[in-house]
Structures are given as C-alpha cells and as structure tokens.
XYZ file of C-alpha atoms in Angstrom:
328
model
C 90.065 48.529 123.184
C 89.663 49.410 119.528
C 87.785 52.589 120.400
C 90.591 53.550 122.812
C 93.213 53.032 120.097
C 91.161 55.051 117.595
C 90.747 57.798 120.171
C 94.482 57.902 120.849
C 95.244 58.008 117.112
C 92.696 60.799 116.622
C 94.149 62.801 119.509
C 97.679 62.268 118.154
C 96.680 63.471 114.667
C 94.911 66.440 116.193
C 97.956 67.268 118.310
C 100.339 66.998 115.348
C 98.002 69.145 113.235
C 97.848 71.783 115.961
C 101.643 71.821 116.308
C 102.141 72.109 112.539
C 99.622 74.948 112.380
C 101.389 76.714 115.259
C 104.733 76.275 113.502
C 103.313 77.583 110.233
C 101.636 80.516 111.976
C 104.945 81.416 113.611
C 107.307 81.023 110.650
C 105.112 81.501 107.556
C 107.178 84.537 106.562
C 110.222 82.289 106.125
C 108.410 80.116 103.571
C 107.230 83.185 101.653
C 110.745 84.620 101.779
C 112.255 81.388 100.483
C 109.752 81.397 97.610
C 110.767 84.934 96.573
C 114.448 84.076 97.063
C 114.072 81.095 94.742
C 112.366 83.319 92.154
C 115.034 86.004 92.509
C 117.920 83.555 92.080
C 116.103 81.993 89.135
C 115.986 85.375 87.372
C 119.674 86.228 87.875
C 121.134 84.290 84.883
C 118.605 85.663 82.375
C 120.022 88.659 80.527
C 116.595 89.378 79.028
C 115.258 90.213 82.514
C 116.081 93.776 83.502
C 118.353 94.432 86.464
C 115.579 96.566 87.919
C 113.215 93.577 88.097
C 115.901 91.468 89.755
C 116.637 94.141 92.361
C 112.972 94.538 93.237
C 112.544 90.775 93.574
C 115.368 90.768 96.128
C 113.588 93.671 97.863
C 110.614 91.344 98.377
C 112.995 88.809 99.906
C 114.276 91.484 102.280
C 110.726 92.440 103.235
C 109.963 88.824 104.186
C 113.117 88.124 106.165
C 112.882 91.359 108.165
C 109.251 90.882 109.189
C 109.636 88.768 112.333
C 110.080 91.546 114.908
C 106.988 93.415 113.667
C 104.468 90.533 113.328
C 101.223 91.132 115.216
C 100.200 88.365 117.616
C 97.072 89.992 119.031
C 94.726 89.730 116.039
C 92.497 86.966 114.693
C 93.597 85.527 111.369
C 90.228 85.084 109.597
C 88.933 88.646 110.206
C 92.328 89.979 109.127
C 92.241 88.001 105.869
C 88.696 89.209 105.156
C 89.730 92.824 105.664
C 92.788 92.270 103.460
C 90.628 90.879 100.668
C 88.408 93.972 100.636
C 91.440 96.248 100.951
C 93.333 94.757 98.003
C 90.202 94.858 95.827
C 90.145 98.592 96.579
C 93.860 98.900 95.702
C 93.339 97.043 92.414
C 90.438 99.355 91.579
C 92.577 102.440 92.225
C 95.408 101.005 90.170
C 92.979 100.364 87.307
C 91.137 103.695 87.333
C 93.404 106.117 89.229
C 95.433 107.273 86.232
C 92.217 107.875 84.279
C 91.060 110.264 87.004
C 94.497 111.926 87.058
C 94.429 112.320 83.271
C 91.027 114.032 83.380
C 92.349 116.462 85.970
C 95.378 117.270 83.805
C 93.261 117.801 80.701
C 90.944 120.098 82.639
C 93.931 122.016 83.969
C 95.483 122.462 80.517
C 92.171 123.744 79.149
C 92.037 126.530 81.766
C 94.103 129.691 81.915
C 97.067 129.645 84.287
C 96.431 131.520 87.516
C 100.027 131.843 88.747
C 102.994 131.071 86.486
C 105.920 130.114 88.727
C 108.385 129.311 85.915
C 110.048 132.754 85.765
C 109.996 133.139 89.549
C 111.527 129.764 90.416
C 114.172 129.983 87.692
C 115.580 133.195 89.206
C 115.936 131.940 92.806
C 119.612 131.092 93.542
C 120.365 127.354 93.921
C 116.671 126.538 93.390
C 117.577 124.470 90.311
C 119.319 121.902 92.554
C 122.627 122.189 90.679
C 124.492 121.098 93.827
C 122.966 117.625 93.376
C 124.712 117.327 90.009
C 128.233 118.312 91.007
C 129.254 114.711 90.369
C 127.522 112.771 87.591
C 128.236 109.368 86.076
C 126.468 106.858 83.865
C 125.968 104.504 86.819
C 124.448 107.214 89.010
C 122.217 108.373 86.172
C 121.006 104.800 85.577
C 120.350 104.325 89.303
C 118.447 107.569 89.772
C 116.383 106.995 86.640
C 115.471 103.564 87.970
C 114.373 104.787 91.409
C 112.542 107.814 90.004
C 110.606 105.793 87.424
C 109.482 103.404 90.170
C 109.269 105.910 93.014
C 105.674 107.011 92.631
C 103.924 103.714 93.432
C 106.453 101.037 94.367
C 107.465 102.431 97.802
C 103.805 102.387 98.821
C 103.277 98.846 97.517
C 106.391 97.581 99.332
C 105.146 99.111 102.581
C 101.635 97.689 102.112
C 102.927 94.191 101.269
C 105.126 94.162 104.357
C 102.260 95.396 106.550
C 100.089 92.572 105.211
C 102.896 90.095 105.898
C 103.143 91.180 109.539
C 99.331 91.071 109.863
C 99.008 94.760 110.696
C 95.908 96.139 108.980
C 96.263 99.526 110.677
C 99.679 100.000 109.055
C 98.238 98.985 105.695
C 95.652 101.729 106.055
C 98.151 104.262 107.326
C 100.639 103.748 104.503
C 97.808 103.995 101.979
C 96.176 107.058 103.523
C 99.511 108.844 103.900
C 100.312 108.244 100.244
C 97.964 108.785 97.313
C 94.576 108.623 99.062
C 94.956 111.805 101.095
C 97.700 113.484 99.112
C 95.769 113.553 95.851
C 93.132 115.765 97.507
C 95.650 117.966 99.321
C 97.912 118.510 96.324
C 95.320 119.039 93.573
C 94.506 122.664 94.555
C 98.202 123.519 94.145
C 98.353 121.882 90.728
C 95.206 123.677 89.599
C 96.470 127.040 90.845
C 100.194 127.085 90.036
C 101.844 126.545 86.675
C 105.355 125.183 87.153
C 107.294 122.896 84.839
C 110.331 120.676 85.287
C 113.766 122.233 85.722
C 115.291 120.907 82.510
C 112.365 122.160 80.408
C 112.365 125.675 81.868
C 116.156 126.031 81.650
C 116.396 124.479 78.174
C 118.508 121.502 79.285
C 118.339 117.877 78.004
C 115.671 115.736 79.649
C 117.253 113.951 82.596
C 114.982 110.947 82.053
C 115.793 110.773 78.313
C 112.122 110.399 77.399
C 112.626 111.791 73.851
C 109.521 113.949 74.072
C 108.232 116.145 71.298
C 107.578 119.854 72.046
C 103.835 119.421 72.654
C 104.223 116.273 74.775
C 107.033 117.849 76.803
C 104.925 120.921 77.562
C 102.164 118.725 79.010
C 104.183 116.030 80.791
C 106.464 118.514 82.562
C 103.535 120.218 84.331
C 102.635 120.008 88.034
C 105.934 120.347 89.849
C 104.880 122.272 92.941
C 104.868 120.492 95.305
C 106.831 117.399 94.223
C 104.504 114.425 94.672
C 107.390 111.980 94.192
C 108.901 113.677 97.241
C 105.701 113.811 99.272
C 104.897 110.134 98.644
C 108.388 108.861 99.435
C 108.979 111.130 102.426
C 105.664 110.029 103.948
C 106.724 106.399 103.490
C 110.108 107.246 105.027
C 108.512 108.877 108.093
C 106.260 105.859 108.663
C 109.095 103.386 108.068
C 111.010 105.010 110.937
C 108.316 103.597 113.234
C 109.100 99.999 112.231
C 111.188 97.892 114.602
C 113.540 96.142 112.190
C 116.639 98.257 111.591
C 117.666 96.547 108.358
C 114.296 97.240 106.768
C 114.321 100.841 107.990
C 117.797 101.413 106.533
C 117.245 99.789 103.115
C 113.688 101.049 102.592
C 114.600 104.483 103.940
C 117.572 104.652 101.552
C 115.276 103.789 98.645
C 112.756 106.498 99.590
C 115.411 109.183 100.089
C 117.070 108.169 96.811
C 113.821 108.878 94.974
C 113.728 112.357 96.516
C 117.365 113.052 95.601
C 116.776 111.748 92.071
C 114.267 114.546 91.429
C 117.107 117.046 91.843
C 119.818 115.000 90.128
C 117.681 114.446 87.019
C 116.579 118.122 86.903
C 112.934 117.221 87.412
C 112.006 119.265 90.485
C 113.133 122.535 91.994
C 114.483 122.689 95.541
C 111.348 124.492 96.730
C 109.246 121.705 95.172
C 111.093 119.165 97.295
C 110.795 121.217 100.490
C 107.061 121.722 99.889
C 106.675 118.008 99.190
C 108.337 117.116 102.493
C 106.035 119.498 104.367
C 103.014 117.985 102.615
C 104.214 114.489 103.586
C 104.540 115.458 107.251
C 101.051 117.024 107.273
C 99.567 113.958 105.566
C 101.139 111.517 108.044
C 99.803 113.538 110.968
C 96.378 113.722 109.324
C 96.336 109.941 108.829
C 97.314 109.513 112.504
C 94.358 111.681 113.502
C 91.898 109.833 111.244
C 92.975 106.385 112.435
C 92.985 107.386 116.114
C 89.442 108.763 115.853
C 88.294 105.732 113.864
C 89.719 103.370 116.475
C 87.640 105.057 119.171
C 84.476 104.715 117.096
C 85.202 101.091 116.157
C 86.593 99.963 119.510
C 83.732 97.599 120.416
C 83.493 95.722 117.072
C 87.293 95.523 116.885
C 87.513 94.010 120.351
C 84.717 91.573 119.558
C 85.727 90.375 116.108
C 89.289 91.480 115.292
C 91.476 91.362 118.392
C 92.147 88.226 120.400
C 90.603 88.200 123.841
C 92.894 88.827 126.774
C 93.116 86.612 129.824
C 94.157 87.737 133.311
C 97.246 86.288 135.009
C 97.170 86.723 138.760
C 100.385 87.538 140.612
C 99.748 87.737 144.366
C 97.317 90.654 144.733
C 97.841 92.001 141.230
C 96.937 90.769 137.762
C 98.105 91.459 134.241
C 96.326 90.921 130.920
C 98.051 88.851 128.258
C 96.916 87.880 124.800
C 95.756 84.371 123.879
C 98.326 83.577 121.193
C-alpha cells in the first residue's frame, strides 16, 4: 500500500513538473518581456538615465511581446542552446576586436594615395547633397535623427539577433549576422580603399550635423568612407529581412527604426544620395548572398541537423494517406 501511495505521489509530481515545463516552454517569452518591462518602468523616473536608454529598453519589451507568432516548435532546445553559446561567444569576440581591425584598415587607407577622389564629382551632382531631406528641421527632429544614427550601426543587428534567439531560430540569427557586418565588411572594403569621399557637411563647409566638435585633422579622418553608406547597407539589410517576419507590429516598429537611420544620414548631412542608393543595392546583394550560403549549407548539413537539431516527425494516418507532424 505504501509503495502504491509513493508511486502515485511520484507520478503526480512528475506530471506537475511536465505540465509546468510545458507551460514555461510555451510562454517563456512573456516572463522575459515582463522582466524588461519592469526594468523599463523602473528607469522612467530617473532623470540621470538618458531618454535613449529608456526607449531602447522598451524596444526589448516590444521584441519579447511580439515573438509568439514566430517561435520555432520544430527544434530541440539543448542543441539550440549549445549553438547559441558558441554564436554569442563569436559575437562578443567581434565586438571586442572588430573596431581594432577597422581602425587598422583606416590607418592603412590614410597612409596610401587616393585612387579616385569623388568629393568634387559628388558635390556637383544636382540634389546629391540630400537637401530635400532638410526642408523642415527642428530641434526634436535633430535630436531624434542623431539618436538613431549614433545607434544605427550595431543596434539594429543586435535587436534582430536577440529576437531570433528568443524565437529559437538559429538560422535567422545567422542570416541577420551574415547580412550585416560579416559579409558587408568584405564587400564594402574595396570601395573604401579605392574611392575617397567625405561627408556632405565637410565637403560643403557646413556645420557638423552630429555636433561632434571635431578639430580639422580629426574631421578629415572621421569623415572618410562614405561610398557606399554602411549605415544604409546595414539597416536596409535588416529591414529586408524583417519583412519576412510574421508579426506586423514588430515589422512596423523595427522597419521604422531601420528606415529612420537611413533618412538620418541625409538629414544630418552625413551621406550623399548616391551613397544611400549604393548602400541599398549592397544590402540587397548581401541578403541574397546570405540566402545562397545558408541554402547550400543546409544541404550539406541536412543529415546532422535532422539527427541532432530538429525534432523527429511522426506520421498521422488519414484513411489511405498520411501526414508528418512534429513532436512538440
């Protein structure tokens, strides 16, 4: 009798544990979203915390609460977490050493003679200075566009990667990363090493739209490498990939952020119109190239993925036909 009672208690505990795990596995994004919401609301009263930080904390809340429709149910959790661990170690390494590599490239470029100087050419093309983007200017708009531009080189990619991790989609994590800095840095470097083009305000002798208070020597170096606009290429690539997401709210808000970064390059007199157009073309090419790489990789890795990463399918028989469904 005692063994029967112990068995029933054990089965009950096991059943409750399984149900709680299933509930957590289904609604974990809500708990994460509530955590970020609590942090965001906690920051609101503090005047010492910048408005930018508060806005981006609420962006994390949005990412969590718009994840449900895109969550993958066909992958195994442990292999996914292992892949994520390796992936984020790689991201941290790039974040730590990427700017050092970029700095070496810039120093090498400055030490060499300019092959093609585009400054006089671009400055003479009608409407190429993007003056139409500055027909209406205000302090609020200037603050907003400075904020999105200053955070538009890395943050859109990180937001996309974090959301992809939240929905347990490792392929999207790779695609956002490949379509951003990983592939673009190799595609864009030949242009930067070949063409000499500086920011609009510097070439036209206007005040710096970002109000960086640069000295003459610093301004000459920092304003290099405009063609193509990498702010544009990064954000437009993220925009193109975000259009593939299911959740409309995320697509609208994230898409608005990405397009705002692109527009800010014209409003702040950073990039020329042709820089932006070239950046958009580069983004499209990079997204298609990442599609090609991932499609070919999937073919090569199909067997190990099916064995270790994806959940096994089970057939459901309906009369003389059968369908495969995932074991969720």
